[in-house]
Coordinates of C-alpha atoms in Angstrom, one line a residue:
X1 CA -33.5 170.8 -20.0
X2 CA -31.0 168.2 -21.0
X3 CA -31.9 164.6 -21.3
X4 CA -29.6 162.2 -19.2
X5 CA -30.4 158.9 -21.0
X6 CA -31.1 157.9 -24.5
X7 CA -34.2 155.7 -24.8
X8 CA -32.5 152.3 -24.9
X9 CA -30.4 153.0 -21.8
X10 CA -33.5 154.5 -20.0
X11 CA -35.4 151.3 -20.8
X12 CA -32.5 149.1 -19.8
X13 CA -32.1 150.8 -16.5
X14 CA -35.8 150.5 -15.8
X15 CA -35.7 146.8 -16.6
X16 CA -32.7 146.1 -14.5
X17 CA -34.2 148.0 -11.6
X18 CA -37.6 146.1 -11.8
X19 CA -35.7 142.8 -12.1
X20 CA -33.7 143.5 -9.0
X21 CA -36.7 144.5 -7.0
X22 CA -38.9 141.7 -8.1
X23 CA -36.2 139.0 -8.3
X24 CA -33.2 140.1 -6.1
X25 CA -31.9 136.5 -5.8
X26 CA -30.9 136.7 -9.4
X27 CA -28.2 139.1 -8.4
X28 CA -27.0 137.3 -5.4
X29 CA -23.9 136.0 -7.3
X30 CA -22.8 139.5 -8.4
X31 CA -23.0 140.8 -4.8
X32 CA -21.5 137.7 -3.0
X33 CA -17.9 138.9 -3.3
X34 CA -18.7 141.9 -1.2
X35 CA -19.8 140.0 1.9
X36 CA -17.8 138.1 4.5
X37 CA -18.3 135.0 6.6
X38 CA -21.2 133.7 4.7
X39 CA -23.3 136.8 5.3
X40 CA -26.4 137.3 3.0
X41 CA -25.6 139.2 -0.2
X42 CA -29.2 140.3 -0.6
X43 CA -31.1 142.3 2.0
X44 CA -33.1 139.8 4.1
X45 CA -34.6 142.0 6.9
X46 CA -37.6 143.2 4.7
X47 CA -38.9 143.3 1.2
X48 CA -36.9 145.6 -1.1
X49 CA -39.9 146.3 -3.4
X50 CA -42.0 147.4 -0.4
X51 CA -39.3 149.6 1.0
X52 CA -38.9 151.1 -2.4
X53 CA -42.6 151.9 -2.8
X54 CA -42.6 153.4 0.7
X55 CA -39.6 155.4 0.0
X56 CA -41.3 156.8 -3.2
X57 CA -44.5 157.5 -1.3
X58 CA -42.7 159.5 1.4
X59 CA -41.0 161.6 -1.3
X60 CA -44.2 162.1 -3.3
X61 CA -46.2 163.4 -0.4
X62 CA -43.4 165.7 0.8
X63 CA -42.9 167.1 -2.7
X64 CA -46.6 167.5 -3.3
X65 CA -46.8 169.6 -0.2
X66 CA -43.8 171.6 -1.0
X67 CA -45.1 172.2 -4.5
X68 CA -48.4 173.5 -3.4
X69 CA -46.9 175.8 -0.7
X70 CA -44.0 177.1 -2.9
X71 CA -46.1 177.8 -5.9
X72 CA -48.7 179.6 -3.8
X73 CA -46.1 181.7 -2.3
X74 CA -44.5 182.5 -5.7
X75 CA -48.0 183.5 -7.0
X76 CA -48.7 185.7 -4.0
X77 CA -45.4 187.6 -4.2
X78 CA -45.8 188.2 -7.9
X79 CA -49.2 190.0 -7.4
X80 CA -49.2 193.6 -6.5
X81 CA -51.0 192.9 -3.2
X82 CA -48.2 190.5 -2.1
X83 CA -45.0 191.9 -3.5
X84 CA -43.9 193.2 -0.1
X85 CA -43.9 189.7 1.2
X86 CA -41.2 188.5 -1.2
X87 CA -38.2 189.0 1.3
X88 CA -40.2 187.1 4.0
X89 CA -41.1 184.4 1.6
X90 CA -37.5 183.9 0.6
X91 CA -36.5 183.7 4.3
X92 CA -39.1 181.1 5.0
X93 CA -38.2 178.8 2.0
X94 CA -34.5 179.1 2.8
X95 CA -35.1 177.7 6.3
X96 CA -35.1 174.1 4.9
X97 CA -31.7 174.7 3.3
X98 CA -30.3 176.4 6.3
X99 CA -31.0 173.5 8.7
X100 CA -29.5 170.2 7.9
X101 CA -32.2 167.4 7.6
X102 CA -30.7 165.6 10.5
X103 CA -31.3 168.6 12.7
X104 CA -34.9 168.9 11.4
X105 CA -35.4 165.2 12.3
X106 CA -34.0 165.8 15.7
X107 CA -36.2 168.8 16.4
X108 CA -39.4 167.1 14.8
X109 CA -39.2 163.7 16.6
X110 CA -40.2 165.1 20.1
X111 CA -43.1 166.9 18.5
X112 CA -44.5 164.3 16.2
X113 CA -42.9 161.1 17.3
X114 CA -40.8 158.6 15.3
X115 CA -41.7 157.2 11.9
X116 CA -42.7 158.9 8.7
X117 CA -44.0 162.3 10.0
X118 CA -40.6 163.8 11.0
X119 CA -39.1 162.7 7.6
X120 CA -41.9 164.3 5.8
X121 CA -41.3 167.5 7.7
X122 CA -37.5 167.5 6.8
X123 CA -38.3 166.7 3.0
X124 CA -41.0 169.3 2.8
X125 CA -38.7 172.1 4.2
X126 CA -35.7 170.9 2.1
X127 CA -37.8 170.8 -1.1
X128 CA -39.4 174.3 -0.9
X129 CA -36.4 176.4 -2.2
X130 CA -35.9 175.0 -5.6
X131 CA -39.6 174.9 -6.3
X132 CA -40.2 178.5 -5.1
X133 CA -37.2 180.0 -6.9
X134 CA -38.2 178.3 -10.2
X135 CA -41.8 179.2 -9.9
X136 CA -40.7 182.9 -9.1
X137 CA -38.5 182.9 -12.2
X138 CA -41.1 181.4 -14.4
X139 CA -43.8 183.9 -13.4
X140 CA -41.6 187.0 -13.5
X141 CA -40.1 186.2 -17.0
X142 CA -43.3 185.9 -19.1
X143 CA -43.3 187.5 -22.6
X144 CA -44.7 191.1 -22.0
X145 CA -46.5 191.0 -25.4
X146 CA -48.5 188.0 -24.4
X147 CA -49.5 189.5 -21.0
X148 CA -50.5 192.6 -22.8
X149 CA -52.6 190.7 -25.2
X150 CA -54.4 188.9 -22.4
X151 CA -55.1 192.2 -20.7
X152 CA -56.4 193.6 -24.0
X153 CA -58.7 190.6 -24.4
X154 CA -60.4 191.6 -21.1
X155 CA -59.1 188.7 -19.1
X156 CA -59.3 189.0 -15.3
X157 CA -56.2 188.6 -13.0
X158 CA -57.3 185.1 -12.1
X159 CA -58.0 184.2 -15.8
X160 CA -54.5 185.4 -16.7
X161 CA -52.9 183.5 -13.9
X162 CA -54.7 180.2 -14.8
X163 CA -54.8 180.3 -18.5
X164 CA -51.6 182.2 -19.4
X165 CA -49.1 182.6 -16.6
X166 CA -49.0 179.2 -14.9
X167 CA -49.1 177.3 -18.4
X168 CA -46.2 179.5 -19.7
X169 CA -44.3 179.1 -16.6
X170 CA -44.9 175.4 -16.2
X171 CA -41.6 174.2 -17.8
X172 CA -39.5 176.3 -15.4
X173 CA -41.8 175.0 -12.4
X174 CA -41.3 171.5 -13.5
X175 CA -37.6 172.1 -13.4
X176 CA -37.8 173.1 -9.7
X177 CA -40.0 170.1 -8.9
X178 CA -37.5 167.8 -10.5
X179 CA -34.7 169.1 -8.4
X180 CA -36.8 168.9 -5.4
X181 CA -37.7 165.2 -6.0
X182 CA -34.2 164.3 -6.8
X183 CA -32.9 165.9 -3.5
X184 CA -35.8 164.3 -1.7
X185 CA -35.0 160.8 -3.0
X186 CA -31.4 161.0 -1.5
X187 CA -32.4 162.8 1.7
X188 CA -35.3 160.4 2.5
X189 CA -32.7 157.7 3.3
X190 CA -31.9 159.4 6.6
X191 CA -35.5 159.0 7.6
X192 CA -34.6 155.5 8.6
X193 CA -32.7 156.8 11.5
X194 CA -36.0 157.8 13.0
X195 CA -37.8 154.6 12.1
X196 CA -39.3 155.7 8.8
X197 CA -39.6 152.9 6.3
X198 CA -37.2 153.9 3.5
X199 CA -34.4 152.5 1.5
X200 CA -32.1 154.0 4.2
X201 CA -33.0 151.0 6.2
X202 CA -31.0 148.8 3.9
X203 CA -28.0 151.1 4.0
X204 CA -28.1 151.3 7.8
X205 CA -28.4 147.6 8.1
X206 CA -25.3 147.3 5.9
X207 CA -23.4 149.7 8.0
X208 CA -24.3 148.1 11.3
X209 CA -23.4 144.5 10.1
X210 CA -20.3 145.6 8.0
X211 CA -22.1 144.3 4.9
X212 CA -21.0 146.2 1.8
X213 CA -23.5 144.4 -0.4
X214 CA -26.5 145.9 1.6
X215 CA -25.0 149.4 1.4
X216 CA -24.4 149.1 -2.3
X217 CA -27.8 147.7 -3.2
X218 CA -29.6 150.4 -1.1
X219 CA -27.5 153.2 -2.7
X220 CA -27.9 151.8 -6.2
X221 CA -31.7 151.6 -6.0
X222 CA -31.9 155.2 -4.8
X223 CA -29.5 156.3 -7.5
X224 CA -31.5 154.4 -10.3
X225 CA -34.7 155.9 -9.0
X226 CA -33.1 159.4 -9.0
X227 CA -31.9 159.0 -12.6
X228 CA -35.1 157.7 -14.0
X229 CA -37.3 160.2 -12.2
X230 CA -34.9 163.0 -13.3
X231 CA -35.2 161.9 -16.9
X232 CA -38.9 161.6 -16.7
X233 CA -39.3 165.2 -15.4
X234 CA -36.9 166.3 -18.1
X235 CA -39.2 164.8 -20.7
X236 CA -42.2 166.5 -19.1
X237 CA -40.4 169.9 -19.1
X238 CA -39.7 169.5 -22.9
X239 CA -43.2 168.5 -23.6
X240 CA -44.6 171.5 -21.7
X241 CA -42.1 173.8 -23.3
X242 CA -43.1 172.5 -26.8
X243 CA -46.7 172.9 -26.0
X244 CA -46.1 176.5 -24.9
X245 CA -44.0 177.2 -28.0
X246 CA -40.8 177.8 -26.0
X247 CA -38.7 175.3 -27.9

């Protein structure tokens, strides 16, 4: 659970990102050398802040759905009653990694139409695997002495799950969610190919108009979000591990 950024760099990157989203015109001079024939240096076909918030919302909804399903499957297959479903569960969560997101979008559009819905389906499927595998690892590597003590204290299976297993496994689970979020942030950009409102809209506009400044600013905003969110989840993992006495 390594930390990417020292505090001063983290705050600096956050301040720079917020400044660009709220006052993009301040950066026009830096990006102007990347455009040709007087083309705009700052994306002017929509509001960057709004697109960023919609991008984050799409990733958050898909990750939340993937988290609920993946952790529920991990809990099921680590109970005696559901152990036989482990191979099937692994096959199901691997579907998202087997099919490229573009293929998922192409299959989803005829069923649910254009917009955010096909993007949510693609991100949901793509995010299942890291969360499931980490949840499975966390739930199957718990200290035997702690589990025996919980049984000796007369806890029911549900009480052990809620009070002991999930809290102890939470740092590993958070690592899986972190990976899923970072993957989702990058993958969500392709949602704009099916009319979803994401930062991919900025990148696509740049490619269509041969405007490198648009492509760069869309990519850099996504990259900055990924670094900051990765770092935030790493901090949550360390806090959860410290609380559980694992570091």
